[in-house]
Short mmCIF file of C-alpha atoms in Angstrom, two decimals:
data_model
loop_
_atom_site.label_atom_id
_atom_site.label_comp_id
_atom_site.label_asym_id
_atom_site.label_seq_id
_atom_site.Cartn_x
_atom_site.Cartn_y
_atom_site.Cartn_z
CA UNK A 1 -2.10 31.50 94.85
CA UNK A 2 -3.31 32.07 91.90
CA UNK A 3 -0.18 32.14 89.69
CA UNK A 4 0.48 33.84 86.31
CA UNK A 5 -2.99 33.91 84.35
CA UNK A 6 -2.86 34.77 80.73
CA UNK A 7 -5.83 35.63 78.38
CA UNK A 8 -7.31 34.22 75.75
CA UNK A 9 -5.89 30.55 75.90
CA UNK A 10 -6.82 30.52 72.12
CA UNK A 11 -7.12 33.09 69.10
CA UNK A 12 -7.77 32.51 65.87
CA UNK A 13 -7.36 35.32 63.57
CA UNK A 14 -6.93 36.37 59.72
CA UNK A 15 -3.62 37.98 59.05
CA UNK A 16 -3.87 41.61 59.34
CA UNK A 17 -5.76 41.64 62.01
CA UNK A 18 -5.02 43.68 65.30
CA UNK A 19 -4.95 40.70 68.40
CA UNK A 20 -4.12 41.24 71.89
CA UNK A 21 -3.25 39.22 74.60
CA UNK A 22 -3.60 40.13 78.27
CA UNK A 23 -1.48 38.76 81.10
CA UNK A 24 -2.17 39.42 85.11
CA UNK A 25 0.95 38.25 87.12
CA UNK A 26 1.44 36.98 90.90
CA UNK A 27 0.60 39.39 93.12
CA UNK A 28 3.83 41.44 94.17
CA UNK A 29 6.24 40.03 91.40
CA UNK A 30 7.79 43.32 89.75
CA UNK A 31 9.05 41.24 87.13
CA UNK A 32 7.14 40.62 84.29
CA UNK A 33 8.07 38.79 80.80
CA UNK A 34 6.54 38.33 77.39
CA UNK A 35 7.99 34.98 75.66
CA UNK A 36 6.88 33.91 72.14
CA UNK A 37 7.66 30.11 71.47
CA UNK A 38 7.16 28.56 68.29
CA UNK A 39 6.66 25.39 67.55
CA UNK A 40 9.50 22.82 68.41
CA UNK A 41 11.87 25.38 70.23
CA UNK A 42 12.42 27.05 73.37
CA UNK A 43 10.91 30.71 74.57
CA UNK A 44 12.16 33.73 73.21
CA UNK A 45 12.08 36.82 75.29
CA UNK A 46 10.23 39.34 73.42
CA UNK A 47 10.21 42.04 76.41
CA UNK A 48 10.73 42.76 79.69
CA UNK A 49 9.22 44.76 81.93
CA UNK A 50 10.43 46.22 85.69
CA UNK A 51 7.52 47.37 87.38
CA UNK A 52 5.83 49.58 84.61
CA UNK A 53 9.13 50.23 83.12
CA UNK A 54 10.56 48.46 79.48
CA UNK A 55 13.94 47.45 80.69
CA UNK A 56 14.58 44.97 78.06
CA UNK A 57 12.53 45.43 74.54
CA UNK A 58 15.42 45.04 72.29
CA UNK A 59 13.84 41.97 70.72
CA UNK A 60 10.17 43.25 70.23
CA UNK A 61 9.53 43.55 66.89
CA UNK A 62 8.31 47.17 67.25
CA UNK A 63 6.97 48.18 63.61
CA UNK A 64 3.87 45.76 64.59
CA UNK A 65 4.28 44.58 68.50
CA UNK A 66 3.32 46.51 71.03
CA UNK A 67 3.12 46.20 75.40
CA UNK A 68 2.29 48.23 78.32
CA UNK A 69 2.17 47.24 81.75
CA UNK A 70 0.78 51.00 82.63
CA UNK A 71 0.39 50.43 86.26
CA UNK A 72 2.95 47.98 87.09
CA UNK A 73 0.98 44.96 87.64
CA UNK A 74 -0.90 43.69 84.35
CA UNK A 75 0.42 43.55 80.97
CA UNK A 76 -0.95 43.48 77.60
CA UNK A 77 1.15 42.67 74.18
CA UNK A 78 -0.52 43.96 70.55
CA UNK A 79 0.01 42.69 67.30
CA UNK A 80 -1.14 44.80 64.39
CA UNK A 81 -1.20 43.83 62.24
CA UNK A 82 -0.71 40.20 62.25
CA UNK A 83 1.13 37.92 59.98
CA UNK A 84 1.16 34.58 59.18
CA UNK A 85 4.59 33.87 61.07
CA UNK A 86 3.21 35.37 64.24
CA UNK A 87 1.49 31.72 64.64
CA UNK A 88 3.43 30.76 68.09
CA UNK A 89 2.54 30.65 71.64
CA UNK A 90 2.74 33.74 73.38
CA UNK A 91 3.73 33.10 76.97
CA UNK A 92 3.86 35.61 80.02
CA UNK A 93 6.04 35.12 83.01
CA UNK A 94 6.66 36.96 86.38
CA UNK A 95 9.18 36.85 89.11
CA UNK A 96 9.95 38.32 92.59
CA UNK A 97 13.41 39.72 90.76
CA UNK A 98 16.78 38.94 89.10
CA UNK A 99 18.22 35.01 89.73
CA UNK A 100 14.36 34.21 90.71
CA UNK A 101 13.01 31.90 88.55
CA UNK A 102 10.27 32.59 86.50
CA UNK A 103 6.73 31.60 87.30
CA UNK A 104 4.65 31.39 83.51
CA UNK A 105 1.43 31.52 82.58
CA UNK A 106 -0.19 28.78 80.68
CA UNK A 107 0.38 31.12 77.30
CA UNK A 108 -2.15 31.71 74.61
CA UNK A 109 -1.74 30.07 71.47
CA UNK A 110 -2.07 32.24 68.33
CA UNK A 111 -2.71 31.14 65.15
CA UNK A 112 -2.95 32.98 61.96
CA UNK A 113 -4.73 32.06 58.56
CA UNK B 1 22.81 32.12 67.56
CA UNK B 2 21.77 29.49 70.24
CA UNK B 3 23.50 30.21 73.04
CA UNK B 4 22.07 27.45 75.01
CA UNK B 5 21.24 23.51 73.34
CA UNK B 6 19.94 20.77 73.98
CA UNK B 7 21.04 18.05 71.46
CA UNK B 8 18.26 15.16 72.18
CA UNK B 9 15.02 16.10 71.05
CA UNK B 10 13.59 13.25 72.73
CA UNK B 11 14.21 10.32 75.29
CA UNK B 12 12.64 7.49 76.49
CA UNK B 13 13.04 5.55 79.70
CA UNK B 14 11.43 2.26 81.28
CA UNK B 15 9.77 3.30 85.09
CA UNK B 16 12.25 3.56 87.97
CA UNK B 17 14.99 3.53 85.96
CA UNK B 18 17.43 6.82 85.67
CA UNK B 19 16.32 9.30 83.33
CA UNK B 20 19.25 11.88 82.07
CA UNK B 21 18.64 15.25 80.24
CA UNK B 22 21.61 17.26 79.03
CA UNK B 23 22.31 20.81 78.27
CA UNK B 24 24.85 22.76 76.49
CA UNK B 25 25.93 26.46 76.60
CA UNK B 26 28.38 28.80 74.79
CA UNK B 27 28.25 31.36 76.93
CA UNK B 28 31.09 31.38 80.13
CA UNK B 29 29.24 34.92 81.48
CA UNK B 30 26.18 32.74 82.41
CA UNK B 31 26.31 31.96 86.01
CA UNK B 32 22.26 30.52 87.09
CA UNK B 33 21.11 27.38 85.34
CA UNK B 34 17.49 26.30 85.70
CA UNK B 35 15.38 23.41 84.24
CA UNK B 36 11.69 23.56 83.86
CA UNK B 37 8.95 20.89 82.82
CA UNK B 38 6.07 21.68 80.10
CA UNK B 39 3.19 19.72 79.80
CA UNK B 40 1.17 20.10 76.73
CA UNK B 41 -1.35 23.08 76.76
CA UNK B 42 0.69 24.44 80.10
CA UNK B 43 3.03 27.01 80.47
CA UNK B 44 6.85 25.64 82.03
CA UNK B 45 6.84 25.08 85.18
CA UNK B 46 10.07 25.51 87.58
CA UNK B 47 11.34 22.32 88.71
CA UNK B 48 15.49 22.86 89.74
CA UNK B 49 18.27 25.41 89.75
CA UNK B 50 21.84 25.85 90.36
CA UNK B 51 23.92 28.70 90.73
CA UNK B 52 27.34 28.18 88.79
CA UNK B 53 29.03 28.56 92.24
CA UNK B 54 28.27 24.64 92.61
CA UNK B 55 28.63 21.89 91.15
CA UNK B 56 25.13 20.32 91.71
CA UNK B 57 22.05 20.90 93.70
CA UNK B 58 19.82 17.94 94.49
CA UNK B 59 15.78 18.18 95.22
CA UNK B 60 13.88 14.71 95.84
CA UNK B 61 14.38 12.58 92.37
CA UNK B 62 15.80 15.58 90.64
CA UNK B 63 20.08 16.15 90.64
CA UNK B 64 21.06 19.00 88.37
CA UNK B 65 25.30 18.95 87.84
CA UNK B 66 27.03 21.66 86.29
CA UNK B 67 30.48 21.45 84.62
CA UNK B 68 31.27 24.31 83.83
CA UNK B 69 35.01 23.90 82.39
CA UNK B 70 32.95 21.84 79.49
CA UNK B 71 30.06 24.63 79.69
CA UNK B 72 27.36 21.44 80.05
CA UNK B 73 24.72 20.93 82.52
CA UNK B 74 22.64 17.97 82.76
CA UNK B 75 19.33 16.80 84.73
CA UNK B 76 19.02 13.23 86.53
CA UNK B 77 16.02 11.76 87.43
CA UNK B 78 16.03 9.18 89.63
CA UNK B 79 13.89 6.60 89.81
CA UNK B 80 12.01 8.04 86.42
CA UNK B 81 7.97 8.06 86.61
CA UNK B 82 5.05 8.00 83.91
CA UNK B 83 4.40 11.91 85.75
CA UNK B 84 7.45 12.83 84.77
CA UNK B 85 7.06 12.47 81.29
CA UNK B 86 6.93 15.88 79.63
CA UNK B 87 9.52 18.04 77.92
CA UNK B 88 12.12 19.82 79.89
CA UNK B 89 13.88 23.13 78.69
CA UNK B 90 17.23 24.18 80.09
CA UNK B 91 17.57 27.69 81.26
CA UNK B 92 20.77 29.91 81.24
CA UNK B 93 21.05 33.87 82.34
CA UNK B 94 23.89 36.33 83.71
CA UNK B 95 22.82 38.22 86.56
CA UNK B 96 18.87 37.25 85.54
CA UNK B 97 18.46 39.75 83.07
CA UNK B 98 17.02 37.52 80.62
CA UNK B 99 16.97 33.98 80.58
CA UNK B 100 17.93 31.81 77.50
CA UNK B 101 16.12 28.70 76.64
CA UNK B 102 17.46 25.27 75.07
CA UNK B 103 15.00 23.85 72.40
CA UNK B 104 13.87 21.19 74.87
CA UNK B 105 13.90 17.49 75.13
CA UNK B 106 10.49 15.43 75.25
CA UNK B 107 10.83 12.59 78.13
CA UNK B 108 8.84 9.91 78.22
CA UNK B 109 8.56 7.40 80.70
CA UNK B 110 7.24 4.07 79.72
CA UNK B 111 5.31 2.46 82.54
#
């Protein structure tokens, strides 16, 4: 099994910059999750997706993030444009469904200048 | 507004001796607990739950107890190993909507 695989593992970009990150989840998990962790604390959930439905964006910044998991299976989350506090790891995470717990990714680290 | 902590930001432990993590919550609505280990450059990995229906759930070296009259759950590792040294994030969630991470606590293990 291939588990959750996340792309790039690195990006370096200049602030206002458009930067995407991709994510491919385990085959047949319907859940899918975009974290953003910064440095020294635990994973915030930044949205949540059911199949190729947003169930849960509440706490997606939305005037510069953006996700789509069009056909239920990948995902993608945009930044445009990026600022400085963006810096964090982004991390992606699947799951067969509720009370499972969540497989992640090995994130991509973002870092702004 | 944390609604899940963890207190120790770090913790060190000789080999074979008992390692023990501990984890706070505010919330009484949450009712599954996990823990999961990060190594550096990796994404958490799932190591233990427990469902707040017990009061502790037991897999190889790793015991996870839940009070949850004093809303705290802790991990115990038993007997600790240099591999286990990592840090280790509590998880909280009602129903699995969204999980809530603590801010982690860095183990190490000293051979």
């Amino acid at each position: 099994e291939a588990g959750v695989v996340q792309s790039p593992r690195y990006k370096i970009i200049e602030k206002k910059q458009p930067v995407a990150f991709w994510c491919n989840p385990i085959s047949g998990h319907n859940t899918l999750y975009w974290y953003r962790q910064n440095l020294g604390q635990g994973p915030e959930l930044l949205i949540r997706y059911e199949n190729e439905e947003a169930v849960d964006d509440s706490q997606l910044p939305k005037d510069r993030f953006s996700a789509e998991r069009l056909k239920g299976v990948d995902s993608t989350l945009k930044i445009q444009p990026a600022e400085l506090g963006d810096s964090a790891v982004y991390l992606c995470a699947s799951s067969p469904g509720v009370n499972y717990g969540y497989t992640f990714g090995s994130g991509t680290r973002l870092t702004v200048v | 507004d944390q609604q899940v902590k963890q207190n120790s930001p770090s913790l060190s432990v000789q080999e074979g001796r008992i390692s023990i993590l501990n984890c706070d919550y505010t919330n009484s609505m949450f009712d599954y607990f996990l823990w999961y280990k990060k190594y550096p450059a990796e994404g958490p990995t799932f190591l233990i739950s427990i469902s707040s229906i017990k009061d502790k759930n037991e897999d190889g070296r790793f015991t996870v107890f839940l009070n949850k009259s004093a809303k705290h759950l802790s991990l115990h590792i038993v007997p600790s190993q240099p591999g286990d040294s990592a840090v280790y994030f509590c998880a909280a969630t009602n129903t699995g909507n969204q999980f809530y991470f603590g801010t982690g606590t860095s183990l190490t293990v000293i051979p």
